[in-house]
Amino acid sequence: MRNGNYLFTSESVAEGHPDKVCDRISDTVLDLFLAADPQARVACETLATTNEVVIAGEVRGPASVTFEKIEQGARQAIRDIGYEQDGFHWRSADIRIRLHAQSQDIAVGVDAAGNKDEGAGDQGIMFGFACRETPAFMPAPLYYAHDILKRLADARHSGATKNLGPDAKSQVTLRYVDGKPVGATSVVVSTQHDADASQDEIKETVRAHVKKALPEGWMCEEQQFYVNPTGRFVIGGPDGDCGLTGRKIIVDTYGGAAPHGGGAFSGKDPTKVDRSAAYAARYLAKNVVAAGLADRCTIQLSYAIGVARPLSIYVDTAGTGQVDEEKLAQVLDQVMDLTPRGIRTHLQLNRPIYARTAAYGHFGRAPEADGGFSWEKVDLVDALRSAFA
């Protein structure tokens, strides 16, 4: 994102999108293990297609988390999303579990031993981002794309809207003037619906929720408001399109408004820095902006498998910074321990808090009383301000 005048677009997908169904199941498996043992290791992938689910990956955890419990958790996740369709039903879907023990080669590199601290679960680069475009310090196009789908899902779950199915996608294009969003130029929503629902009925149902999601006066012109552009969306979810864990990483993060390191989140325990370090980078970037040190902040962290300390810390405030970026990188390394163990401890990540992250974004959510979305807190503001007093 930059200063000047331009259009920018982001998309979101609902909890019933086939890839999000898989993310939800993978994170449900993770939560089962962490509830039984906070030190469990999980790398769980899920595939879903017509009335079939395959759960595979590597785990290290208590024997009390049986395949039977995992199957029950997967069925409950599918039911909670709302799938009771001929082609994909929580009760009748064939669920196959292919989880096996974690590689000892990985365990040796990651586990703490003697004077060796716990190492990163993999190499990689992770990014965090924050800006002032919305109250959640998130890019506006993604923020509103998420909100539209969340409102539609809430209406579906509550029974207020009876003609919509679980699968849906949204896309919001905003006009920026002098680098600030001022209104929508187009909105696209595709939503699964009952076979006997008319497209005019669907469009008016969706319109009401879009207008509530967008700020007053931001609604696009009628000819740029697209609802189910193909004209029909009855067959959806895994019955209409095969789903896989980790295929919606841009939806999960910043909608393309900031870089992404490439690693997916769902199904991975917090020793995997793909997940935990991305959360830490968001946490730091959000606190930098909340502290008034910049209007926009991108942070990159890099790690090597088996090595505790990050190899690099990069800060870019896109010309909006009030402090020196090199010093800011040093301060961030001081106010938070960025080793895998330090991140997990600071953000209290070894808890069953992950299934809720699987849809509507991992960032820009409100911190919860049980520790969910702890990386969205702004409790480093005073420390950062003091460092530059």
Coordinates of C-alpha atoms in Angstrom, one line a residue:
M1 CA 0.0 0.0 0.0
R2 CA 1.3 3.5 -0.8
N3 CA 0.4 7.1 -0.9
G4 CA -1.5 8.6 -3.8
N5 CA -4.7 7.8 -5.6
Y6 CA -5.5 4.2 -6.6
L7 CA -7.8 1.2 -6.3
F8 CA -7.0 -1.8 -4.1
T9 CA -8.9 -5.1 -3.8
S10 CA -8.9 -7.9 -1.2
E11 CA -11.0 -11.0 -0.9
S12 CA -12.3 -13.2 1.9
V13 CA -13.9 -16.6 2.1
A14 CA -16.4 -17.9 4.6
E15 CA -16.1 -20.7 7.1
G16 CA -17.9 -23.0 4.7
H17 CA -15.5 -22.5 1.8
P18 CA -13.9 -25.9 1.2
D19 CA -10.4 -24.7 2.1
K20 CA -11.7 -23.1 5.3
V21 CA -13.5 -26.3 6.3
C22 CA -10.1 -28.0 6.1
D23 CA -8.4 -25.3 8.1
R24 CA -11.1 -25.6 10.8
I25 CA -10.7 -29.4 11.0
S26 CA -6.9 -29.1 11.2
D27 CA -7.1 -26.5 14.0
T28 CA -9.7 -28.6 15.8
V29 CA -7.2 -31.5 15.8
L30 CA -4.5 -29.1 17.1
D31 CA -6.8 -27.9 19.9
L32 CA -7.6 -31.5 21.0
F33 CA -3.9 -32.2 21.4
L34 CA -3.1 -28.9 23.2
A35 CA -6.1 -29.4 25.6
A36 CA -4.6 -32.8 26.5
D37 CA -1.0 -31.7 26.6
P38 CA 0.2 -28.0 26.1
Q39 CA 3.5 -29.3 24.9
A40 CA 2.1 -31.5 22.1
R41 CA 3.5 -31.3 18.7
V42 CA 1.1 -31.2 15.7
A43 CA 1.4 -30.7 12.0
C44 CA -2.0 -31.6 10.7
E45 CA -3.3 -31.3 7.1
T46 CA -6.8 -32.0 5.9
L47 CA -8.4 -32.7 2.5
A48 CA -12.1 -32.6 1.9
T49 CA -14.1 -33.6 -1.1
T50 CA -17.6 -35.0 -1.8
N51 CA -18.6 -36.6 1.5
E52 CA -15.0 -37.5 2.3
V53 CA -12.4 -36.1 4.6
V54 CA -8.8 -37.2 4.9
I55 CA -6.7 -36.0 8.0
A56 CA -3.0 -36.6 7.7
G57 CA 0.2 -35.4 9.3
E58 CA 2.6 -35.8 12.2
V59 CA 1.9 -35.5 15.9
R60 CA 3.6 -36.1 19.2
G61 CA 1.1 -36.1 22.1
P62 CA -0.8 -38.2 24.6
A63 CA -2.4 -41.5 23.7
S64 CA -5.7 -40.1 25.2
V65 CA -6.2 -38.2 21.9
T66 CA -7.5 -41.2 20.0
F67 CA -8.5 -41.4 16.4
E68 CA -12.1 -41.8 17.6
K69 CA -11.9 -38.4 19.4
I70 CA -10.3 -36.8 16.3
E71 CA -13.1 -38.1 14.2
Q72 CA -15.7 -36.8 16.6
G73 CA -14.0 -33.4 16.6
A74 CA -14.0 -33.3 12.8
R75 CA -17.6 -34.2 12.6
Q76 CA -18.5 -31.5 15.2
A77 CA -16.5 -28.9 13.3
I78 CA -18.4 -29.7 10.1
R79 CA -21.7 -29.6 11.9
D80 CA -20.9 -26.3 13.5
I81 CA -20.1 -24.8 10.1
G82 CA -23.5 -25.9 8.9
Y83 CA -23.0 -28.8 6.5
E84 CA -26.0 -31.1 6.3
Q85 CA -26.2 -31.5 2.6
D86 CA -26.4 -34.6 0.4
G87 CA -22.9 -34.1 -1.0
F88 CA -21.3 -33.2 2.4
H89 CA -22.9 -34.0 5.7
W90 CA -21.3 -34.1 9.2
R91 CA -22.9 -37.4 10.0
S92 CA -22.4 -39.4 6.8
A93 CA -19.0 -38.1 5.5
D94 CA -16.3 -40.8 5.4
I95 CA -13.5 -39.6 7.6
R96 CA -10.0 -41.2 7.2
I97 CA -7.2 -40.4 9.7
R98 CA -3.6 -40.9 8.6
L99 CA -1.7 -39.2 11.5
H100 CA 1.6 -40.7 12.5
A101 CA 4.5 -39.9 14.9
Q102 CA 6.6 -36.8 14.4
S103 CA 10.0 -37.4 12.8
Q104 CA 12.8 -37.8 15.3
D105 CA 15.1 -35.8 13.1
I106 CA 12.8 -32.8 13.5
A107 CA 12.3 -33.4 17.3
V108 CA 16.1 -33.4 17.9
G109 CA 16.5 -30.0 16.2
V110 CA 13.5 -28.4 17.9
D111 CA 13.5 -29.8 21.5
A112 CA 15.5 -28.1 24.2
A113 CA 18.3 -30.2 25.7
G114 CA 21.2 -29.4 28.1
N115 CA 22.4 -25.9 27.3
K116 CA 20.5 -25.8 24.0
D117 CA 17.3 -23.8 23.9
E118 CA 14.2 -24.9 22.0
G119 CA 14.8 -24.2 18.3
A120 CA 12.5 -23.1 15.5
G121 CA 10.4 -25.9 14.0
D122 CA 11.4 -24.9 10.5
Q123 CA 13.4 -22.3 8.5
G124 CA 11.4 -19.4 7.0
I125 CA 10.4 -15.8 6.9
M126 CA 7.4 -14.3 8.6
F127 CA 5.8 -10.9 8.2
G128 CA 3.6 -8.8 10.4
F129 CA 1.7 -5.6 9.4
A130 CA -0.4 -2.9 10.9
C131 CA -1.9 0.4 9.7
R132 CA -4.4 3.1 10.7
E133 CA -7.0 2.4 8.1
T134 CA -9.5 0.7 10.5
P135 CA -10.0 0.5 14.2
A136 CA -8.5 -3.0 14.1
F137 CA -5.3 -1.6 12.6
M138 CA -6.0 -3.7 9.5
P139 CA -6.1 -2.9 5.8
A140 CA -9.6 -1.7 5.0
P141 CA -10.4 -3.8 1.9
L142 CA -9.8 -7.1 3.8
Y143 CA -11.4 -5.8 7.0
Y144 CA -14.7 -5.1 5.2
A145 CA -14.5 -8.2 3.1
H146 CA -14.2 -10.3 6.3
D147 CA -17.0 -8.3 8.0
I148 CA -19.5 -8.9 5.1
L149 CA -19.1 -12.7 5.3
K150 CA -19.1 -12.7 9.1
R151 CA -22.4 -10.9 9.1
L152 CA -23.9 -13.3 6.6
A153 CA -22.7 -16.3 8.6
D154 CA -24.1 -14.8 11.9
A155 CA -27.5 -14.3 10.2
R156 CA -27.4 -17.8 8.8
H157 CA -26.5 -19.4 12.2
S158 CA -29.1 -17.3 14.0
G159 CA -31.9 -18.2 11.6
A160 CA -32.4 -14.6 10.6
T161 CA -31.6 -15.6 7.1
K162 CA -32.9 -19.0 5.9
N163 CA -31.9 -19.2 2.3
L164 CA -28.1 -19.2 2.4
G165 CA -25.6 -22.0 2.6
P166 CA -22.3 -22.2 4.4
D167 CA -20.0 -21.6 1.3
A168 CA -19.4 -18.0 0.3
K169 CA -16.7 -15.5 -1.0
S170 CA -16.5 -11.8 -0.9
Q171 CA -14.3 -9.2 -2.7
V172 CA -14.1 -5.5 -2.0
T173 CA -12.4 -2.9 -4.1
L174 CA -11.8 0.5 -2.4
R175 CA -10.7 3.8 -3.8
Y176 CA -7.8 5.5 -2.1
V177 CA -7.2 9.2 -2.2
D178 CA -3.9 10.5 -0.9
G179 CA -3.3 7.0 0.5
K180 CA -6.5 6.8 2.5
P181 CA -9.6 4.7 1.7
V182 CA -12.7 6.8 0.9
G183 CA -15.3 4.4 -0.6
A184 CA -16.0 1.2 -2.4
T185 CA -15.9 1.1 -6.2
S186 CA -17.1 -2.5 -6.5
V187 CA -18.3 -5.3 -4.2
V188 CA -18.5 -9.0 -5.2
V189 CA -20.3 -11.6 -3.1
S190 CA -20.9 -15.2 -4.1
T191 CA -22.9 -17.2 -1.7
Q192 CA -24.3 -20.7 -1.7
H193 CA -28.1 -20.7 -1.5
D194 CA -31.2 -23.0 -1.5
A195 CA -32.3 -24.3 -4.9
D196 CA -35.6 -22.5 -4.8
A197 CA -34.3 -19.1 -3.8
S198 CA -34.4 -16.5 -6.6
Q199 CA -31.3 -14.5 -7.4
D200 CA -33.2 -11.2 -6.7
E201 CA -34.0 -12.5 -3.3
I202 CA -30.4 -13.5 -2.6
K203 CA -29.1 -10.1 -3.9
E204 CA -31.3 -8.1 -1.5
T205 CA -30.4 -10.4 1.4
V206 CA -26.7 -9.8 0.7
R207 CA -27.2 -6.1 0.1
A208 CA -28.5 -5.5 3.6
H209 CA -25.4 -7.0 5.2
V210 CA -23.0 -5.3 2.8
K211 CA -24.5 -1.9 3.6
K212 CA -24.2 -2.6 7.3
A213 CA -20.5 -3.6 7.0
L214 CA -19.3 -0.6 5.0
P215 CA -19.1 2.9 6.5
E216 CA -21.9 5.3 5.7
G217 CA -21.7 6.5 2.1
W218 CA -19.1 3.9 1.0
M219 CA -21.5 1.6 -0.9
C220 CA -20.5 1.2 -4.6
E221 CA -22.7 2.0 -7.6
E222 CA -25.4 -0.5 -8.4
Q223 CA -23.8 -1.7 -11.6
Q224 CA -20.6 -2.6 -9.7
F225 CA -22.4 -4.6 -7.0
Y226 CA -22.2 -8.2 -8.1
V227 CA -24.0 -11.1 -6.2
N228 CA -23.5 -14.6 -7.6
P229 CA -22.3 -13.3 -11.0
T230 CA -22.7 -16.8 -12.5
G231 CA -26.4 -16.8 -11.6
R232 CA -26.6 -19.9 -9.5
F233 CA -24.6 -21.3 -6.5
V234 CA -26.5 -24.3 -5.1
I235 CA -23.7 -27.0 -5.0
G236 CA -20.9 -25.7 -2.8
G237 CA -18.4 -26.6 -0.2
P238 CA -16.3 -29.7 -0.6
D239 CA -19.0 -31.2 -2.8
G240 CA -18.4 -28.5 -5.3
D241 CA -14.7 -28.0 -5.0
C242 CA -12.0 -30.0 -3.2
G243 CA -10.6 -28.3 -0.1
L244 CA -7.1 -28.3 1.4
T245 CA -5.6 -26.9 4.6
G246 CA -3.5 -23.8 4.1
R247 CA -4.6 -22.6 0.6
K248 CA -6.0 -19.2 1.8
I249 CA -2.9 -17.7 3.4
I250 CA -3.5 -14.2 1.9
V251 CA -7.1 -14.2 3.2
D252 CA -5.7 -15.3 6.6
T253 CA -3.3 -12.3 6.8
Y254 CA -3.5 -8.9 5.1
G255 CA -5.4 -9.4 1.9
G256 CA -2.3 -8.7 -0.2
A257 CA -1.7 -5.3 1.3
A258 CA 1.4 -6.5 3.0
P259 CA 4.0 -9.3 2.3
H260 CA 3.4 -12.9 3.3
G261 CA 6.3 -15.3 4.1
G262 CA 4.5 -18.2 2.4
G263 CA 3.9 -20.6 5.4
A264 CA 0.3 -21.5 6.3
F265 CA -1.0 -21.4 9.9
S266 CA -3.7 -23.9 10.4
G267 CA -2.9 -27.3 11.9
K268 CA 0.5 -26.2 13.2
D269 CA 1.4 -26.1 16.9
P270 CA 3.2 -22.9 18.1
T271 CA 6.7 -24.3 18.0
K272 CA 6.2 -23.9 14.2
V273 CA 7.4 -20.3 13.6
D274 CA 5.3 -20.2 10.4
R275 CA 2.5 -19.6 12.8
S276 CA 3.9 -18.3 16.1
A277 CA 6.4 -15.8 14.6
A278 CA 3.8 -14.5 12.2
Y279 CA 1.6 -13.8 15.2
A280 CA 4.6 -12.2 17.0
A281 CA 5.4 -10.0 14.0
R282 CA 1.7 -8.8 13.8
Y283 CA 1.8 -8.2 17.6
L284 CA 4.9 -6.0 17.3
A285 CA 3.7 -4.1 14.2
K286 CA 0.3 -3.4 15.8
N287 CA 1.9 -2.1 19.0
V288 CA 4.3 0.1 17.0
V289 CA 1.3 1.8 15.2
A290 CA -0.8 1.9 18.4
A291 CA 2.1 3.7 20.2
G292 CA 2.1 6.4 17.5
L293 CA 5.6 5.5 16.3
A294 CA 4.3 5.0 12.7
D295 CA 1.1 5.1 10.7
R296 CA 2.1 1.9 8.9
C297 CA 4.5 -0.8 9.9
T298 CA 5.8 -4.0 8.3
I299 CA 8.0 -6.4 10.2
Q300 CA 9.9 -9.4 8.9
L301 CA 11.4 -12.1 11.1
S302 CA 13.6 -15.0 9.8
Y303 CA 14.5 -18.3 11.4
A304 CA 16.6 -21.4 10.8
I305 CA 15.3 -24.9 11.9
G306 CA 16.7 -25.9 15.2
V307 CA 18.1 -22.4 16.0
A308 CA 16.4 -20.3 18.7
R309 CA 17.2 -16.7 17.9
P310 CA 15.8 -15.0 14.8
L311 CA 18.4 -14.5 12.1
S312 CA 17.1 -11.1 11.2
I313 CA 14.6 -8.4 12.3
Y314 CA 13.5 -6.0 9.6
V315 CA 11.3 -3.0 10.1
D316 CA 9.7 -0.8 7.3
T317 CA 7.4 2.1 8.3
A318 CA 6.9 3.2 4.6
G319 CA 8.0 6.7 5.3
T320 CA 5.5 7.2 8.1
G321 CA 7.8 6.5 11.0
Q322 CA 8.5 8.9 13.8
V323 CA 11.6 7.1 14.9
D324 CA 14.7 5.6 13.4
E325 CA 13.9 2.1 11.9
E326 CA 17.2 0.6 12.8
K327 CA 16.8 1.5 16.4
L328 CA 13.2 0.4 16.4
A329 CA 14.3 -3.1 15.3
Q330 CA 16.7 -3.2 18.2
V331 CA 14.0 -2.0 20.6
L332 CA 11.6 -4.6 19.4
D333 CA 14.1 -7.3 20.0
Q334 CA 14.5 -6.0 23.6
V335 CA 10.8 -5.7 24.5
M336 CA 10.0 -9.2 23.4
D337 CA 11.9 -12.5 23.5
L338 CA 11.6 -13.6 19.9
T339 CA 12.8 -17.2 20.4
P340 CA 10.1 -19.8 19.7
R341 CA 9.9 -20.4 23.5
G342 CA 9.8 -16.7 24.2
I343 CA 7.0 -16.1 21.7
R344 CA 4.9 -18.9 23.1
T345 CA 5.4 -17.8 26.6
H346 CA 4.8 -14.1 26.0
L347 CA 1.6 -14.7 24.0
Q348 CA 0.6 -17.8 25.9
L349 CA 0.1 -19.8 22.7
N350 CA 0.2 -23.4 24.2
R351 CA -3.6 -23.4 24.6
P352 CA -6.5 -24.8 22.6
I353 CA -7.4 -21.4 21.0
Y354 CA -6.9 -22.1 17.3
A355 CA -10.1 -23.5 15.8
R356 CA -11.7 -20.0 16.1
T357 CA -8.9 -18.6 13.9
A358 CA -9.7 -20.7 10.9
A359 CA -12.1 -18.3 9.3
Y360 CA -12.4 -14.5 8.9
G361 CA -8.7 -13.8 9.5
H362 CA -6.1 -14.5 12.1
F363 CA -5.5 -10.8 12.6
G364 CA -7.7 -7.8 13.4
R365 CA -9.8 -9.8 15.9
A366 CA -10.5 -8.8 19.5
P367 CA -8.4 -10.4 22.2
E368 CA -10.5 -12.9 24.2
A369 CA -10.7 -13.7 27.9
D370 CA -9.3 -17.2 27.5
G371 CA -6.2 -16.0 25.6
G372 CA -7.6 -16.3 22.1
F373 CA -6.0 -13.7 19.7
S374 CA -3.5 -12.6 22.4
W375 CA -1.3 -11.3 19.6
E376 CA -3.9 -8.5 19.1
K377 CA -3.2 -6.9 22.4
V378 CA -1.6 -3.5 22.5
D379 CA 0.2 -3.9 25.9
L380 CA 3.7 -3.0 24.6
V381 CA 2.7 0.6 23.9
D382 CA 4.1 2.1 27.1
A383 CA 7.3 0.2 26.8
L384 CA 7.8 1.3 23.2
R385 CA 7.1 4.9 24.0
S386 CA 9.5 4.8 26.9
A387 CA 12.2 3.5 24.7
F388 CA 12.0 6.6 22.5
A389 CA 11.1 9.2 25.2

